[in-house]
């Protein structure tokens, strides 16, 4: 089941996800007047940084990058979905929230003509009925393949998307995002739950290097 939800409701209901957004926005926020030609630009900037003024303690977070060998771009999101579904199931995670690091359209500027990206746009419209949708989405693992495909192609091809599109566990064990190169960026809260042993059983591994494009 897929449910549309306001970002402000996420910021009120999920403390760890909120702290993640607060921390990231505060780390990147810069409202130097020299950067804004007009007041409208400044107002838009404040609106996109919707968590920056929330007073919230910064939690302990463990960051890592997970990868797996897969060079066929056309089948990547299918393989990604299968592996992540197994990983999250083994961690007893049933629902996640899809939310951008900033309050702006998740698909950015929808003018790319690449077919997989256009397909992602079509799927996004079916779910949100709004090409400029900038709020959040709650989903079950059964819906993960569709939303992962959307997030990956938005990150890879879209312009002016949020810097990160997060998938946050509603039990607040971890969150993750998918970069344009296909790697999984994990943020675990308080305790390490993703281990080498768990990943080895899924043909995945921790990647200590810089993300690089693996697709042919």
mmCIF file of C-alpha atoms in Angstrom:
data_model
loop_
_atom_site.group_PDB
_atom_site.id
_atom_site.type_symbol
_atom_site.label_atom_id
_atom_site.label_comp_id
_atom_site.label_asym_id
_atom_site.label_seq_id
_atom_site.Cartn_x
_atom_site.Cartn_y
_atom_site.Cartn_z
ATOM 1 C CA UNK A 1 0.000 0.000 0.000
ATOM 2 C CA UNK A 2 1.258 3.472 -0.931
ATOM 3 C CA UNK A 3 0.177 6.505 1.120
ATOM 4 C CA UNK A 4 0.900 10.161 0.375
ATOM 5 C CA UNK A 5 1.799 12.148 3.466
ATOM 6 C CA UNK A 6 2.848 15.730 4.201
ATOM 7 C CA UNK A 7 6.474 16.404 5.061
ATOM 8 C CA UNK A 8 5.391 18.293 8.181
ATOM 9 C CA UNK A 9 3.670 15.126 9.410
ATOM 10 C CA UNK A 10 6.901 13.179 8.966
ATOM 11 C CA UNK A 11 8.762 15.884 10.900
ATOM 12 C CA UNK A 12 6.233 15.531 13.714
ATOM 13 C CA UNK A 13 5.945 11.734 13.826
ATOM 14 C CA UNK A 14 9.433 10.342 13.160
ATOM 15 C CA UNK A 15 12.136 11.711 15.428
ATOM 16 C CA UNK A 16 15.146 10.023 13.847
ATOM 17 C CA UNK A 17 14.134 10.839 10.270
ATOM 18 C CA UNK A 18 13.543 14.419 11.404
ATOM 19 C CA UNK A 19 16.983 14.612 12.985
ATOM 20 C CA UNK A 20 18.521 13.378 9.717
ATOM 21 C CA UNK A 21 16.817 16.116 7.674
ATOM 22 C CA UNK A 22 17.607 18.766 10.295
ATOM 23 C CA UNK A 23 21.258 17.741 10.417
ATOM 24 C CA UNK A 24 21.707 17.683 6.640
ATOM 25 C CA UNK A 25 19.922 20.990 6.024
ATOM 26 C CA UNK A 26 21.841 22.761 8.788
ATOM 27 C CA UNK A 27 25.153 21.449 7.447
ATOM 28 C CA UNK A 28 24.432 22.818 3.949
ATOM 29 C CA UNK A 29 22.381 25.951 4.740
ATOM 30 C CA UNK A 30 23.841 29.274 3.606
ATOM 31 C CA UNK A 31 21.570 32.307 3.203
ATOM 32 C CA UNK A 32 24.266 34.827 2.285
ATOM 33 C CA UNK A 33 22.369 37.752 0.643
ATOM 34 C CA UNK A 34 24.896 37.774 -2.226
ATOM 35 C CA UNK A 35 23.452 34.463 -3.457
ATOM 36 C CA UNK A 36 19.958 35.823 -4.082
ATOM 37 C CA UNK A 37 19.092 38.198 -6.907
ATOM 38 C CA UNK A 38 15.512 38.692 -5.729
ATOM 39 C CA UNK A 39 13.495 38.192 -2.551
ATOM 40 C CA UNK A 40 11.528 35.437 -4.280
ATOM 41 C CA UNK A 41 14.743 33.436 -4.633
ATOM 42 C CA UNK A 42 15.457 33.876 -0.939
ATOM 43 C CA UNK A 43 11.906 32.888 0.034
ATOM 44 C CA UNK A 44 12.112 29.778 -2.159
ATOM 45 C CA UNK A 45 15.386 28.823 -0.479
ATOM 46 C CA UNK A 46 13.839 29.081 2.973
ATOM 47 C CA UNK A 47 10.830 27.043 1.860
ATOM 48 C CA UNK A 48 13.011 24.225 0.533
ATOM 49 C CA UNK A 49 14.984 24.149 3.796
ATOM 50 C CA UNK A 50 11.891 23.314 5.802
ATOM 51 C CA UNK A 51 13.718 21.595 8.682
ATOM 52 C CA UNK A 52 16.670 23.933 9.129
ATOM 53 C CA UNK A 53 15.149 25.939 11.979
ATOM 54 C CA UNK A 54 13.940 22.936 13.969
ATOM 55 C CA UNK A 55 15.844 22.572 17.228
ATOM 56 C CA UNK A 56 16.744 18.908 17.309
ATOM 57 C CA UNK A 57 19.746 17.059 18.772
ATOM 58 C CA UNK A 58 22.079 15.433 16.311
ATOM 59 C CA UNK A 59 21.911 11.650 16.798
ATOM 60 C CA UNK A 60 24.718 9.165 16.519
ATOM 61 C CA UNK A 61 24.713 7.928 12.917
ATOM 62 C CA UNK A 62 26.770 5.229 11.246
ATOM 63 C CA UNK A 63 27.346 5.878 7.544
ATOM 64 C CA UNK A 64 28.386 3.271 4.988
ATOM 65 C CA UNK A 65 28.106 2.470 1.291
ATOM 66 C CA UNK A 66 26.849 -0.881 0.016
ATOM 67 C CA UNK A 67 27.338 -2.161 -3.516
ATOM 68 C CA UNK A 68 26.908 -5.270 -5.621
ATOM 69 C CA UNK A 69 28.259 -6.237 -9.025
ATOM 70 C CA UNK A 70 25.763 -5.465 -11.752
ATOM 71 C CA UNK A 71 26.793 -3.758 -14.983
ATOM 72 C CA UNK A 72 23.531 -3.970 -16.949
ATOM 73 C CA UNK A 73 21.770 -0.636 -16.446
ATOM 74 C CA UNK A 74 18.510 -1.870 -17.972
ATOM 75 C CA UNK A 75 18.023 -4.515 -15.255
ATOM 76 C CA UNK A 76 19.723 -2.758 -12.363
ATOM 77 C CA UNK A 77 16.668 -1.514 -10.436
ATOM 78 C CA UNK A 78 15.069 -4.972 -10.609
ATOM 79 C CA UNK A 79 18.181 -6.556 -9.082
ATOM 80 C CA UNK A 80 18.452 -3.721 -6.570
ATOM 81 C CA UNK A 81 14.847 -4.193 -5.459
ATOM 82 C CA UNK A 82 15.280 -7.933 -4.975
ATOM 83 C CA UNK A 83 18.392 -7.511 -2.843
ATOM 84 C CA UNK A 84 17.065 -4.633 -0.759
ATOM 85 C CA UNK A 85 13.773 -6.404 -0.185
ATOM 86 C CA UNK A 86 15.623 -9.419 1.195
ATOM 87 C CA UNK A 87 17.926 -7.233 3.294
ATOM 88 C CA UNK A 88 15.085 -5.213 4.829
ATOM 89 C CA UNK A 89 13.000 -8.333 5.439
ATOM 90 C CA UNK A 90 15.870 -9.927 7.357
ATOM 91 C CA UNK A 91 16.080 -6.739 9.432
ATOM 92 C CA UNK A 92 12.334 -7.004 10.155
ATOM 93 C CA UNK A 93 11.589 -3.749 8.345
ATOM 94 C CA UNK A 94 8.138 -3.653 6.774
ATOM 95 C CA UNK A 95 7.474 0.002 5.872
ATOM 96 C CA UNK A 96 9.600 2.941 4.752
ATOM 97 C CA UNK A 97 9.090 6.635 4.096
ATOM 98 C CA UNK A 98 10.361 8.122 0.832
ATOM 99 C CA UNK A 99 11.278 11.768 1.371
ATOM 100 C CA UNK A 100 13.610 14.318 -0.206
ATOM 101 C CA UNK A 101 16.422 15.967 1.730
ATOM 102 C CA UNK A 102 14.779 19.301 0.861
ATOM 103 C CA UNK A 103 11.209 20.341 0.153
ATOM 104 C CA UNK A 104 11.220 20.523 -3.619
ATOM 105 C CA UNK A 105 9.803 18.495 -6.469
ATOM 106 C CA UNK A 106 11.110 14.942 -6.209
ATOM 107 C CA UNK A 107 11.421 14.656 -9.975
ATOM 108 C CA UNK A 108 13.077 18.051 -10.437
ATOM 109 C CA UNK A 109 12.809 19.307 -14.007
ATOM 110 C CA UNK A 110 10.931 16.632 -16.007
ATOM 111 C CA UNK A 111 12.342 17.432 -19.437
ATOM 112 C CA UNK A 112 14.705 14.492 -19.987
ATOM 113 C CA UNK A 113 13.748 12.313 -22.970
ATOM 114 C CA UNK A 114 15.521 9.099 -21.924
ATOM 115 C CA UNK A 115 12.903 6.334 -21.941
ATOM 116 C CA UNK A 116 13.544 4.824 -18.463
ATOM 117 C CA UNK A 117 13.317 8.326 -17.002
ATOM 118 C CA UNK A 118 10.065 9.012 -18.856
ATOM 119 C CA UNK A 119 8.722 5.707 -17.517
ATOM 120 C CA UNK A 120 9.687 6.765 -13.992
ATOM 121 C CA UNK A 121 7.854 10.075 -14.524
ATOM 122 C CA UNK A 122 4.737 8.174 -15.653
ATOM 123 C CA UNK A 123 4.854 5.909 -12.573
ATOM 124 C CA UNK A 124 5.360 8.916 -10.329
ATOM 125 C CA UNK A 125 2.310 10.644 -11.800
ATOM 126 C CA UNK A 126 0.147 7.569 -11.266
ATOM 127 C CA UNK A 127 1.094 7.613 -7.572
ATOM 128 C CA UNK A 128 1.022 11.363 -6.861
ATOM 129 C CA UNK A 129 -1.115 12.866 -9.647
ATOM 130 C CA UNK A 130 1.243 15.849 -9.413
ATOM 131 C CA UNK A 131 4.471 16.253 -11.381
ATOM 132 C CA UNK A 132 5.614 18.851 -8.834
ATOM 133 C CA UNK A 133 4.915 16.664 -5.796
ATOM 134 C CA UNK A 134 7.332 17.617 -3.015
ATOM 135 C CA UNK A 135 5.904 15.896 0.043
ATOM 136 C CA UNK A 136 6.558 12.319 1.272
ATOM 137 C CA UNK A 137 5.359 8.796 0.499
ATOM 138 C CA UNK A 138 4.872 5.886 2.912
ATOM 139 C CA UNK A 139 5.159 2.439 1.346
ATOM 140 C CA UNK A 140 5.272 -1.244 2.152
ATOM 141 C CA UNK A 141 8.085 -3.478 0.910
ATOM 142 C CA UNK A 142 5.800 -4.843 -1.804
ATOM 143 C CA UNK A 143 5.819 -1.349 -3.342
ATOM 144 C CA UNK A 144 9.571 -0.857 -2.991
ATOM 145 C CA UNK A 145 10.529 -1.913 -6.574
ATOM 146 C CA UNK A 146 8.350 0.785 -8.118
ATOM 147 C CA UNK A 147 9.588 3.564 -5.828
ATOM 148 C CA UNK A 148 13.243 2.501 -6.061
ATOM 149 C CA UNK A 149 13.010 2.638 -9.851
ATOM 150 C CA UNK A 150 11.534 6.131 -9.641
ATOM 151 C CA UNK A 151 14.157 7.380 -7.174
ATOM 152 C CA UNK A 152 17.080 5.922 -9.115
ATOM 153 C CA UNK A 153 16.100 7.449 -12.450
ATOM 154 C CA UNK A 154 15.230 10.784 -10.858
ATOM 155 C CA UNK A 155 18.698 10.872 -9.298
ATOM 156 C CA UNK A 156 20.473 9.707 -12.432
ATOM 157 C CA UNK A 157 18.708 11.802 -15.054
ATOM 158 C CA UNK A 158 16.664 14.493 -13.345
ATOM 159 C CA UNK A 159 17.728 18.089 -12.867
ATOM 160 C CA UNK A 160 17.063 20.042 -9.667
ATOM 161 C CA UNK A 161 15.923 17.024 -7.696
ATOM 162 C CA UNK A 162 16.568 17.073 -3.937
ATOM 163 C CA UNK A 163 20.204 16.267 -3.269
ATOM 164 C CA UNK A 164 19.101 13.002 -1.686
ATOM 165 C CA UNK A 165 15.897 10.972 -1.863
ATOM 166 C CA UNK A 166 15.819 9.033 1.382
ATOM 167 C CA UNK A 167 14.028 5.821 2.256
ATOM 168 C CA UNK A 168 13.585 5.883 6.046
ATOM 169 C CA UNK A 169 12.540 2.829 8.023
ATOM 170 C CA UNK A 170 9.378 3.654 10.003
ATOM 171 C CA UNK A 171 10.819 1.673 12.954
ATOM 172 C CA UNK A 172 13.763 4.075 12.726
ATOM 173 C CA UNK A 173 16.627 1.616 12.565
ATOM 174 C CA UNK A 174 18.129 3.056 9.387
ATOM 175 C CA UNK A 175 17.611 4.988 6.185
ATOM 176 C CA UNK A 176 19.199 4.710 2.762
ATOM 177 C CA UNK A 177 19.445 6.495 -0.552
ATOM 178 C CA UNK A 178 20.514 5.364 -4.020
ATOM 179 C CA UNK A 179 23.122 7.465 -5.792
ATOM 180 C CA UNK A 180 23.246 7.968 -9.552
ATOM 181 C CA UNK A 181 25.950 5.296 -9.800
ATOM 182 C CA UNK A 182 23.731 2.666 -8.213
ATOM 183 C CA UNK A 183 25.360 2.389 -4.806
ATOM 184 C CA UNK A 184 23.295 2.197 -1.635
ATOM 185 C CA UNK A 185 24.186 4.832 0.954
ATOM 186 C CA UNK A 186 23.129 3.589 4.381
ATOM 187 C CA UNK A 187 22.715 5.598 7.559
ATOM 188 C CA UNK A 188 22.154 3.498 10.687
ATOM 189 C CA UNK A 189 20.880 5.056 13.910
ATOM 190 C CA UNK A 190 22.606 4.245 17.215
ATOM 191 C CA UNK A 191 23.364 0.564 16.471
ATOM 192 C CA UNK A 192 24.969 -1.271 13.562
ATOM 193 C CA UNK A 193 22.424 -3.681 12.100
ATOM 194 C CA UNK A 194 23.865 -4.193 8.595
ATOM 195 C CA UNK A 195 26.842 -6.537 8.900
ATOM 196 C CA UNK A 196 29.370 -8.163 6.554
ATOM 197 C CA UNK A 197 27.797 -11.538 7.243
ATOM 198 C CA UNK A 198 24.333 -10.290 6.332
ATOM 199 C CA UNK A 199 25.573 -8.737 3.087
ATOM 200 C CA UNK A 200 27.635 -11.742 2.030
ATOM 201 C CA UNK A 201 24.504 -13.862 2.015
ATOM 202 C CA UNK A 202 23.012 -11.439 -0.524
ATOM 203 C CA UNK A 203 26.114 -11.080 -2.740
ATOM 204 C CA UNK A 204 26.544 -7.512 -1.544
ATOM 205 C CA UNK A 205 29.498 -5.819 0.126
ATOM 206 C CA UNK A 206 30.615 -2.648 1.837
ATOM 207 C CA UNK A 207 32.370 -0.302 -0.579
ATOM 208 C CA UNK A 208 35.083 1.915 0.888
ATOM 209 C CA UNK A 209 36.004 3.634 -2.363
ATOM 210 C CA UNK A 210 34.532 6.566 -4.259
ATOM 211 C CA UNK A 211 31.294 5.833 -6.110
ATOM 212 C CA UNK A 212 31.920 5.203 -9.805
ATOM 213 C CA UNK A 213 29.649 4.342 -12.693
ATOM 214 C CA UNK A 214 29.660 0.560 -13.111
ATOM 215 C CA UNK A 215 27.165 0.391 -15.974
ATOM 216 C CA UNK A 216 27.983 -0.395 -19.580
#
